[in-house]
Structures are given as C-alpha cells and as structure tokens.
Amino acid sequence: APVSLTVARGEIVGVFGLVGAGRTELLRLLFGAAKKTGGRVRVAGSELTARSPRDAIAAGIALCPEDRRKEGIFPGLSVLENLNVGARARHARAGLVLDARWEREHAREQIARLAIKTASPEQPIERLSGGNQQKAVFGRWLEREPRVLLLDEPTRGVDVGARSELYGILYDLARRGAGVLLVSSDLPEVLGVADRVLVLRQGRLAGE
C-alpha cells in the first residue's frame, strides 16, 4: 500500500510492525531489490530511479538484510574478503589487479574499528559469532560512507554485548550525517534506539 516517510540526515527512524506488515518489503523496494509499481524515492533532493541495488548503492543507499547468512555475508570467503568485497573495484590497480596491501590494511582497520572478534583477517567468516558477522556486514558499507543505511532486524540472534557495540556503530554513523531506517520486531529496541518510530500494519503506515 502507499507509504510516505522521510529520514533526515543524522536521524535514526525505527519501523515497527508484526510479521507480514510489509517492513522487509519496504526496505527491498527502497534498495531496488524489489520492483515498485509507483511512487518516488528522493535522496539528498534528487529523485532516484533504482532499477537494481547497483543504482541504489550508487545513490548512497546501503542495506543490511534480515537474513545475514543467506543475503548478508559471503560464507565461503574470509573476514578480509567480506569486508573488502564492496570496495575492491575502486582500489584495484588499473581497475583490474587487486591491491593486496590495501586489502590487508583496510581489513585490519575495520576489524579494530568495529571490535570484530576474529583469530585473523583470513579466518572464514562463517566461523564467527552472529554479532561479529553482522559487524562485518556493517563494515562492508562503512568504507562507502552511505547517505542512507537500511537495517532489517540488525540485532536478531546477537548477544547483549554485541548489540551494544552495534548500537554504538549506528550512533556514530548518524553523528556523521547518515540517515538510518531501522526495521525491528523488538519494540524495546526501536523505542531505545530510534528518534522517531513508524508503525506499519498490513502494508500501511498506521502511526508515527
């Protein structure tokens, strides 16, 4: 159904609703991962025609999906590769040859910045805990400094300590000017983290 909302720079907007309310569908539409039949999306005043996630990424939109194991991480790759996969093309020599030195340094910086608990950057990412996998998904986007960060159940299956660290990352992104749209079925989380809360019901915006 028609849904109209705004997210300001530096603002964390929570989206709450029961399963089937349309929360995940909303994020996938904004990210170009689902085809929209109408409506407009504007980023920094410019209209976005997102025919694919590639278009949305180019406009500064990032998505951390609900199912990180199936859609968020690359389970057959290392922590280093998961952190760098989104930035490789821009840092490859002549756009073709991987810069191994940059990749190692960048991975170590992100691991330290996000406090990712891993034996080494080369450790397979599937061996990390859920919270550390989620941090790696965040880290992949940080290098791009997204204008808008879409989060779908970002702390599901994450322990209390890792949750606190993830919230710290969100607050830091907001302080630096990113707009955050956070979908969660955990009402205390939404109330504790978000500046505003939108309630979805059966695909419609039921309240703010």
XYZ file of N, CA and C in Angstrom:
624
model
N 0.843 -1.189 0.000
C 0.000 0.000 0.000
C 0.876 1.235 0.000
N 0.324 2.408 -0.339
C 1.136 3.626 -0.333
C 1.708 3.914 1.058
N 3.000 4.193 1.108
C 3.678 4.544 2.360
C 4.534 5.769 2.090
N 4.372 6.811 2.870
C 5.148 8.031 2.697
C 5.919 8.304 3.979
N 7.234 8.509 3.850
C 8.052 8.773 5.033
C 9.296 9.539 4.632
N 9.914 10.167 5.616
C 11.171 10.870 5.407
C 12.150 10.450 6.494
N 13.422 10.459 6.136
C 14.502 10.226 7.088
C 15.503 11.352 6.907
N 15.730 12.111 7.947
C 16.647 13.253 7.848
C 18.088 12.821 8.066
N 19.006 13.667 7.652
C 20.416 13.400 7.927
C 20.630 13.328 9.437
N 21.371 12.343 9.875
C 21.681 12.215 11.291
C 20.557 11.663 12.135
N 19.503 11.173 11.501
C 18.332 10.687 12.232
C 18.224 9.172 12.130
N 17.811 8.535 13.217
C 17.518 7.103 13.220
C 16.001 6.952 13.329
N 15.397 6.410 12.293
C 13.946 6.215 12.265
C 13.666 4.720 12.378
N 12.882 4.349 13.366
C 12.528 2.947 13.565
C 11.245 2.600 12.840
N 11.169 1.384 12.315
C 9.944 0.881 11.685
C 9.538 -0.375 12.446
N 8.381 -0.329 13.072
C 7.903 -1.439 13.884
C 6.610 -1.984 13.293
N 6.430 -3.286 13.419
C 5.195 -3.922 12.964
C 5.309 -5.417 13.111
N 4.185 -6.094 13.068
C 4.175 -7.540 13.188
C 4.660 -8.186 11.898
N 4.968 -9.470 11.962
C 5.359 -10.213 10.766
C 4.246 -10.102 9.726
N 4.617 -9.774 8.497
C 3.635 -9.612 7.438
C 3.144 -8.194 7.266
N 3.686 -7.263 8.068
C 3.245 -5.869 7.977
C 3.816 -5.158 6.755
N 4.866 -5.734 6.150
C 5.456 -5.104 4.969
C 6.768 -4.406 5.238
N 7.375 -4.661 6.389
C 8.608 -3.952 6.760
C 9.768 -4.302 5.829
N 10.016 -5.609 5.662
C 11.116 -6.038 4.795
C 10.862 -5.624 3.354
N 9.612 -5.725 2.893
C 9.274 -5.331 1.530
C 9.578 -3.853 1.296
N 9.326 -3.023 2.304
C 9.603 -1.596 2.180
C 11.088 -1.346 1.945
N 11.949 -1.993 2.728
C 13.380 -1.797 2.564
C 13.859 -2.312 1.220
N 13.336 -3.452 0.780
C 13.756 -4.012 -0.508
C 13.330 -3.111 -1.673
N 12.185 -2.463 -1.548
C 11.757 -1.505 -2.570
C 12.695 -0.310 -2.622
N 13.045 0.227 -1.465
C 13.944 1.383 -1.419
C 15.321 1.047 -1.976
N 15.741 -0.208 -1.807
C 17.071 -0.632 -2.236
C 17.096 -1.125 -3.688
N 15.947 -1.150 -4.337
C 15.911 -1.605 -5.718
C 15.968 -3.110 -5.862
N 15.795 -3.845 -4.756
C 15.825 -5.303 -4.801
C 14.450 -5.888 -5.093
N 13.421 -5.046 -5.106
C 12.071 -5.445 -5.480
C 11.511 -4.363 -6.402
N 10.724 -4.756 -7.361
C 10.195 -3.811 -8.341
C 9.018 -3.049 -7.770
N 9.095 -1.724 -7.833
C 7.975 -0.915 -7.348
C 7.034 -0.575 -8.508
N 5.774 -0.423 -8.177
C 4.770 -0.142 -9.194
C 4.377 1.332 -9.213
N 4.927 2.117 -8.310
C 4.610 3.536 -8.286
C 5.394 4.224 -7.192
N 5.174 5.515 -7.065
C 5.839 6.266 -6.012
C 7.220 6.766 -6.419
N 7.810 7.593 -5.551
C 9.114 8.184 -5.825
C 10.017 8.060 -4.607
N 11.288 7.942 -4.856
C 12.302 7.928 -3.802
C 13.268 9.062 -4.083
N 13.509 9.905 -3.086
C 14.459 11.010 -3.243
C 15.588 10.858 -2.238
N 16.799 11.063 -2.704
C 17.981 11.019 -1.848
C 18.715 12.347 -2.006
N 18.850 13.087 -0.914
C 19.514 14.396 -0.939
C 18.891 15.312 -1.994
N 17.584 15.237 -2.146
C 16.871 16.126 -3.046
C 16.751 15.641 -4.468
N 17.485 14.609 -4.845
C 17.444 14.104 -6.217
C 16.608 12.838 -6.286
N 15.769 12.752 -7.322
C 14.932 11.565 -7.471
C 15.778 10.378 -7.908
N 15.522 9.247 -7.289
C 16.274 8.028 -7.566
C 15.399 7.056 -8.346
N 15.921 6.617 -9.477
C 15.258 5.564 -10.224
C 16.069 4.293 -10.005
N 15.734 3.568 -8.952
C 16.512 2.385 -8.577
C 15.925 1.151 -9.252
N 16.512 0.793 -10.397
C 16.076 -0.425 -11.079
C 16.763 -1.657 -10.513
N 17.814 -1.416 -9.731
C 18.569 -2.530 -9.156
C 19.304 -2.027 -7.926
N 19.796 -2.931 -7.071
C 20.618 -2.494 -5.940
C 21.830 -1.681 -6.379
N 22.384 -1.959 -7.547
C 23.538 -1.189 -8.037
C 23.201 0.305 -8.117
N 21.999 0.618 -8.620
C 21.569 2.018 -8.712
C 21.435 2.648 -7.331
N 20.858 1.893 -6.395
C 20.675 2.410 -5.040
C 22.025 2.646 -4.366
N 22.956 1.721 -4.536
C 24.292 1.868 -3.937
C 24.982 3.106 -4.494
N 24.861 3.323 -5.807
C 25.477 4.492 -6.434
C 24.910 5.794 -5.871
N 23.637 5.752 -5.430
C 22.997 6.946 -4.860
C 23.293 7.110 -3.372
N 24.018 6.150 -2.779
C 24.383 6.261 -1.375
C 23.496 5.493 -0.423
N 22.721 4.528 -0.933
C 21.850 3.718 -0.084
C 22.516 2.366 0.168
N 22.507 1.921 1.413
C 23.082 0.630 1.785
C 22.028 -0.178 2.532
N 22.084 -1.507 2.378
C 21.124 -2.380 3.038
C 21.835 -3.505 3.777
N 21.492 -3.679 5.049
C 21.897 -4.859 5.811
C 20.648 -5.726 5.941
N 20.567 -6.843 5.201
C 19.332 -7.624 5.131
C 19.051 -8.418 6.394
N 17.813 -8.890 6.499
C 17.380 -9.621 7.683
C 18.132 -10.935 7.851
N 18.277 -11.683 6.779
C 18.943 -12.981 6.844
C 20.401 -12.812 6.443
N 21.258 -12.515 7.407
C 22.654 -12.216 7.074
C 23.386 -13.430 6.533
N 22.974 -14.638 6.957
C 23.675 -15.842 6.479
C 23.378 -16.118 5.014
N 22.174 -15.821 4.549
C 21.818 -16.087 3.158
C 22.052 -14.885 2.254
N 21.876 -13.660 2.793
C 21.927 -12.472 1.942
C 22.964 -11.441 2.373
N 23.525 -11.594 3.592
C 24.433 -10.564 4.095
C 25.898 -10.893 3.906
N 26.297 -12.090 4.303
C 27.704 -12.467 4.230
C 27.949 -13.381 3.020
N 29.235 -13.514 2.658
C 29.667 -14.493 1.672
C 30.324 -15.624 2.464
N 29.564 -16.684 2.783
C 30.048 -17.688 3.735
C 31.298 -18.436 3.296
N 31.569 -18.497 2.010
C 32.747 -19.222 1.563
C 34.013 -18.391 1.571
N 33.898 -17.117 1.989
C 35.045 -16.214 1.954
C 35.504 -15.863 3.368
N 36.674 -15.266 3.447
C 37.249 -14.874 4.736
C 36.641 -13.571 5.230
N 36.975 -13.227 6.477
C 36.560 -11.935 7.033
C 37.115 -10.810 6.179
N 38.375 -10.908 5.793
C 39.022 -9.887 4.959
C 38.256 -9.696 3.658
N 37.921 -10.783 2.994
C 37.228 -10.675 1.711
C 35.829 -10.110 1.880
N 35.127 -10.487 2.950
C 33.797 -9.948 3.195
C 33.835 -8.448 3.452
N 34.857 -7.984 4.157
C 34.972 -6.558 4.445
C 35.326 -5.749 3.203
N 36.067 -6.338 2.287
C 36.601 -5.592 1.150
C 35.821 -5.747 -0.140
N 34.901 -6.696 -0.200
C 34.281 -7.029 -1.475
C 33.566 -5.832 -2.112
N 33.019 -4.932 -1.304
C 32.298 -3.796 -1.872
C 33.195 -2.674 -2.352
N 34.476 -2.691 -1.949
C 35.377 -1.589 -2.290
C 36.492 -2.003 -3.237
N 36.553 -3.271 -3.587
C 37.669 -3.776 -4.388
C 37.819 -3.057 -5.722
N 36.717 -2.860 -6.406
C 36.799 -2.277 -7.745
C 37.432 -0.886 -7.724
N 37.150 -0.102 -6.673
C 37.675 1.258 -6.603
C 39.143 1.305 -6.194
N 39.642 0.239 -5.575
C 41.024 0.239 -5.081
C 41.937 -0.708 -5.857
N 41.394 -1.393 -6.837
C 42.222 -2.291 -7.651
C 43.106 -1.472 -8.581
N 44.300 -1.942 -8.809
C 45.226 -1.261 -9.715
C 44.692 -1.358 -11.135
N 44.585 -0.188 -11.776
C 44.045 -0.097 -13.137
C 42.645 -0.693 -13.230
N 41.989 -0.811 -12.074
C 40.646 -1.364 -12.046
C 40.573 -2.851 -12.259
N 41.744 -3.522 -12.318
C 41.764 -4.949 -12.638
C 42.510 -5.797 -11.623
N 43.638 -5.291 -11.099
C 44.508 -6.086 -10.236
C 44.257 -5.732 -8.779
N 43.941 -6.729 -7.963
C 43.659 -6.488 -6.552
C 44.895 -5.937 -5.850
N 44.674 -4.954 -4.983
C 45.755 -4.365 -4.190
C 45.780 -5.094 -2.840
N 46.584 -6.128 -2.752
C 46.608 -6.978 -1.552
C 47.012 -6.184 -0.315
N 47.935 -5.258 -0.466
C 48.391 -4.468 0.691
C 47.251 -3.613 1.230
N 46.535 -2.917 0.328
C 45.413 -2.097 0.773
C 44.351 -2.974 1.437
N 44.076 -4.137 0.860
C 43.042 -5.008 1.410
C 43.379 -5.449 2.831
N 44.639 -5.803 3.065
C 45.039 -6.216 4.422
C 44.912 -5.057 5.403
N 45.404 -3.877 5.010
C 45.353 -2.718 5.904
C 43.916 -2.289 6.182
N 43.097 -2.271 5.137
C 41.709 -1.857 5.316
C 40.954 -2.833 6.208
N 41.182 -4.128 6.003
C 40.508 -5.136 6.827
C 40.915 -4.990 8.286
N 42.196 -4.799 8.537
C 42.658 -4.635 9.922
C 42.058 -3.381 10.560
N 41.958 -2.301 9.802
C 41.359 -1.065 10.324
C 39.902 -1.289 10.706
N 39.145 -1.963 9.839
C 37.729 -2.198 10.113
C 37.543 -3.174 11.270
N 38.378 -4.186 11.345
C 38.294 -5.142 12.453
C 38.532 -4.431 13.783
N 39.517 -3.532 13.808
C 39.794 -2.771 15.032
C 38.688 -1.772 15.327
N 38.231 -1.075 14.306
C 37.203 -0.042 14.488
C 35.900 -0.628 15.006
N 35.536 -1.813 14.497
C 34.260 -2.434 14.854
C 34.390 -3.467 15.955
N 35.619 -3.668 16.450
C 35.878 -4.657 17.505
C 35.368 -6.038 17.096
N 35.676 -6.427 15.853
C 35.294 -7.753 15.364
C 36.228 -8.786 15.987
N 35.651 -9.753 16.644
C 36.445 -10.788 17.308
C 36.713 -11.927 16.320
N 37.947 -11.970 15.826
C 38.350 -12.992 14.865
C 39.805 -13.348 15.101
N 40.169 -14.606 14.838
C 41.551 -15.036 15.040
C 42.497 -14.306 14.103
N 42.035 -14.012 12.898
C 42.842 -13.283 11.911
C 41.914 -12.810 10.805
N 42.355 -11.848 9.974
C 41.521 -11.417 8.848
C 41.230 -12.541 7.860
N 42.083 -13.562 7.844
C 41.904 -14.658 6.898
C 40.943 -15.739 7.408
N 40.441 -15.602 8.629
C 39.535 -16.615 9.165
C 38.237 -16.645 8.366
N 37.697 -17.840 8.035
C 36.403 -17.918 7.341
C 35.310 -17.231 8.160
N 34.508 -16.426 7.506
C 33.533 -15.615 8.241
C 32.454 -16.474 8.892
N 32.176 -17.672 8.343
C 31.125 -18.495 8.945
C 31.519 -19.025 10.317
N 32.791 -18.902 10.673
C 33.222 -19.347 11.995
C 33.029 -18.277 13.064
N 32.640 -17.081 12.663
C 32.408 -16.006 13.622
C 31.015 -16.121 14.231
N 30.828 -15.504 15.398
C 29.503 -15.447 16.011
C 28.587 -14.562 15.167
N 27.272 -14.665 15.440
C 26.312 -13.863 14.690
C 26.574 -12.374 14.801
N 26.934 -11.916 15.997
C 27.199 -10.497 16.197
C 28.395 -10.024 15.403
N 29.448 -10.828 15.358
C 30.651 -10.437 14.614
C 30.426 -10.522 13.112
N 29.590 -11.459 12.674
C 29.222 -11.479 11.261
C 28.465 -10.202 10.895
N 27.562 -9.779 11.775
C 26.793 -8.569 11.499
C 27.699 -7.347 11.455
N 28.688 -7.293 12.333
C 29.639 -6.183 12.289
C 30.373 -6.146 10.954
N 30.712 -7.329 10.427
C 31.400 -7.387 9.143
C 30.506 -6.873 8.015
N 29.202 -7.170 8.091
C 28.269 -6.645 7.094
C 28.231 -5.126 7.182
N 28.184 -4.581 8.404
C 28.246 -3.132 8.596
C 29.539 -2.581 7.999
N 30.654 -3.258 8.337
C 31.959 -2.777 7.906
C 32.090 -2.680 6.405
N 31.422 -3.560 5.686
C 31.478 -3.522 4.220
C 30.935 -2.200 3.683
N 29.930 -1.649 4.384
C 29.319 -0.411 3.909
C 30.038 0.833 4.412
N 30.728 0.748 5.541
C 31.301 1.944 6.143
C 32.290 2.634 5.228
N 33.040 1.860 4.449
C 34.030 2.458 3.567
C 33.375 3.371 2.538
N 32.132 3.076 2.217
C 31.389 3.889 1.246
C 30.737 5.117 1.879
N 30.689 5.180 3.197
C 30.027 6.277 3.914
C 28.640 6.540 3.325
N 27.703 5.609 3.508
C 26.373 5.735 2.889
C 25.603 6.937 3.412
N 24.788 7.498 2.538
C 23.892 8.580 2.944
C 22.708 8.031 3.727
N 22.250 6.844 3.309
C 21.097 6.206 3.944
C 21.450 4.754 4.221
N 21.257 4.319 5.457
C 21.521 2.932 5.832
C 20.206 2.268 6.198
N 19.857 1.211 5.478
C 18.638 0.446 5.722
C 19.003 -0.805 6.509
N 18.383 -0.993 7.660
C 18.715 -2.124 8.535
C 17.472 -2.954 8.796
N 17.557 -4.240 8.470
C 16.428 -5.143 8.678
C 16.782 -6.133 9.787
N 16.175 -5.968 10.953
C 16.430 -6.815 12.130
C 17.942 -6.949 12.390
N 18.641 -5.831 12.598
C 20.105 -5.878 12.672
C 20.669 -6.617 13.876
N 19.880 -6.802 14.934
C 20.424 -7.456 16.129
C 19.767 -8.801 16.420
N 19.033 -9.351 15.469
C 18.413 -10.656 15.687
C 19.501 -11.723 15.838
N 19.407 -12.524 16.902
C 20.389 -13.571 17.136
C 21.731 -13.080 17.614
N 21.778 -11.832 18.103
C 23.030 -11.225 18.556
C 22.999 -11.091 20.074
N 24.115 -11.406 20.747
C 24.120 -11.333 22.204
C 24.123 -9.885 22.689
N 23.896 -9.708 23.970
C 23.705 -8.371 24.548
C 24.930 -7.483 24.333
N 26.128 -8.038 24.546
C 27.343 -7.240 24.392
C 27.521 -6.747 22.972
N 27.298 -7.638 22.003
C 27.439 -7.255 20.599
C 26.354 -6.257 20.199
N 25.163 -6.387 20.782
C 24.093 -5.424 20.496
C 24.542 -4.008 20.860
N 25.099 -3.864 22.038
C 25.551 -2.550 22.486
C 26.594 -1.977 21.536
N 27.494 -2.831 21.064
C 28.529 -2.366 20.128
C 27.916 -1.969 18.786
N 26.917 -2.726 18.325
C 26.252 -2.381 17.073
C 25.509 -1.055 17.188
N 24.867 -0.824 18.321
C 24.183 0.458 18.521
C 25.191 1.607 18.480
N 26.379 1.386 19.058
C 27.414 2.417 19.020
C 27.804 2.767 17.592
N 27.865 1.748 16.714
C 28.184 1.990 15.305
C 27.081 2.827 14.659
N 25.818 2.504 14.967
C 24.693 3.258 14.403
C 24.739 4.718 14.827
N 24.976 4.952 16.116
C 25.030 6.325 16.612
C 26.168 7.093 15.940
N 27.293 6.433 15.724
C 28.436 7.086 15.077
C 28.090 7.453 13.638
N 27.430 6.551 12.920
C 27.021 6.842 11.550
C 26.060 8.033 11.510
N 25.114 8.051 12.443
C 24.160 9.160 12.489
C 24.858 10.474 12.805
N 25.811 10.453 13.732
C 26.545 11.680 14.067
C 27.295 12.226 12.867
N 27.701 11.333 11.973
C 28.436 11.765 10.785
C 27.513 12.112 9.617
N 26.203 12.089 9.862
C 25.270 12.603 8.872
C 24.464 11.589 8.104
N 24.628 10.309 8.371
C 23.839 9.302 7.660
C 22.418 9.262 8.222
N 21.465 8.980 7.348
C 20.108 8.716 7.793
C 19.940 7.211 7.941
N 19.338 6.762 9.042
C 19.205 5.331 9.315
C 17.726 4.964 9.405
N 17.335 3.959 8.635
C 15.974 3.428 8.706
C 16.083 2.006 9.238
N 15.623 1.797 10.464
C 15.832 0.548 11.188
C 14.525 -0.201 11.373
N 14.436 -1.380 10.791
C 13.269 -2.244 10.943
C 13.548 -3.248 12.048
N 12.606 -3.386 12.984
C 12.784 -4.336 14.071
C 11.437 -4.769 14.616
N 11.367 -6.056 15.004
C 10.175 -6.568 15.675
C 10.341 -6.504 17.187
N 11.483 -5.967 17.638
C 11.795 -5.814 19.061
C 11.425 -4.393 19.479
N 10.241 -4.240 20.080
C 9.754 -2.900 20.415
C 10.681 -2.149 21.375
N 11.199 -2.773 22.448
C 12.141 -2.047 23.302
C 13.365 -1.537 22.540
N 13.844 -2.309 21.557
C 14.977 -1.859 20.752
C 14.617 -0.605 19.968
N 13.466 -0.634 19.303
C 13.041 0.510 18.495
C 12.878 1.750 19.377
N 12.214 1.575 20.527
C 11.982 2.714 21.419
C 13.284 3.248 22.002
N 14.260 2.352 22.211
C 15.507 2.781 22.826
C 16.489 3.403 21.862
N 16.420 3.041 20.578
C 17.428 3.475 19.611
C 16.943 4.620 18.724
N 15.667 4.591 18.331
C 15.192 5.496 17.285
C 14.799 6.874 17.820
N 14.969 7.875 16.949
C 14.490 9.233 17.235
C 12.982 9.329 17.002
N 12.519 8.638 15.969
C 11.086 8.546 15.670
C 10.761 7.092 15.369
N 9.503 6.717 15.563
C 9.059 5.347 15.293
C 7.850 5.391 14.363
N 7.926 4.624 13.284
C 6.807 4.456 12.364
C 6.226 3.059 12.584
N 4.915 2.944 12.580
C 4.256 1.654 12.771
C 3.586 1.236 11.468
N 3.967 0.072 10.963
C 3.361 -0.482 9.758
C 2.341 -1.550 10.148
N 1.220 -1.547 9.448
C 0.185 -2.568 9.673
C -0.420 -2.923 8.335
N -0.267 -4.174 7.946
C -0.817 -4.687 6.686
C -0.410 -3.800 5.504
N 0.873 -3.419 5.493
C 1.395 -2.654 4.365
C 1.100 -1.179 4.386
N 0.456 -0.687 5.420
C 0.131 0.735 5.515
C 0.780 1.360 6.738
N 1.043 2.645 6.654
C 1.593 3.382 7.781
C 0.460 3.687 8.746
N 0.473 3.020 9.894
C -0.646 3.127 10.845
C -0.425 4.217 11.886
N 0.805 4.644 12.080
C 1.056 5.664 13.090
C 2.502 6.087 13.112
N 2.762 7.224 13.754
C 4.126 7.751 13.883
C 4.289 8.348 15.275
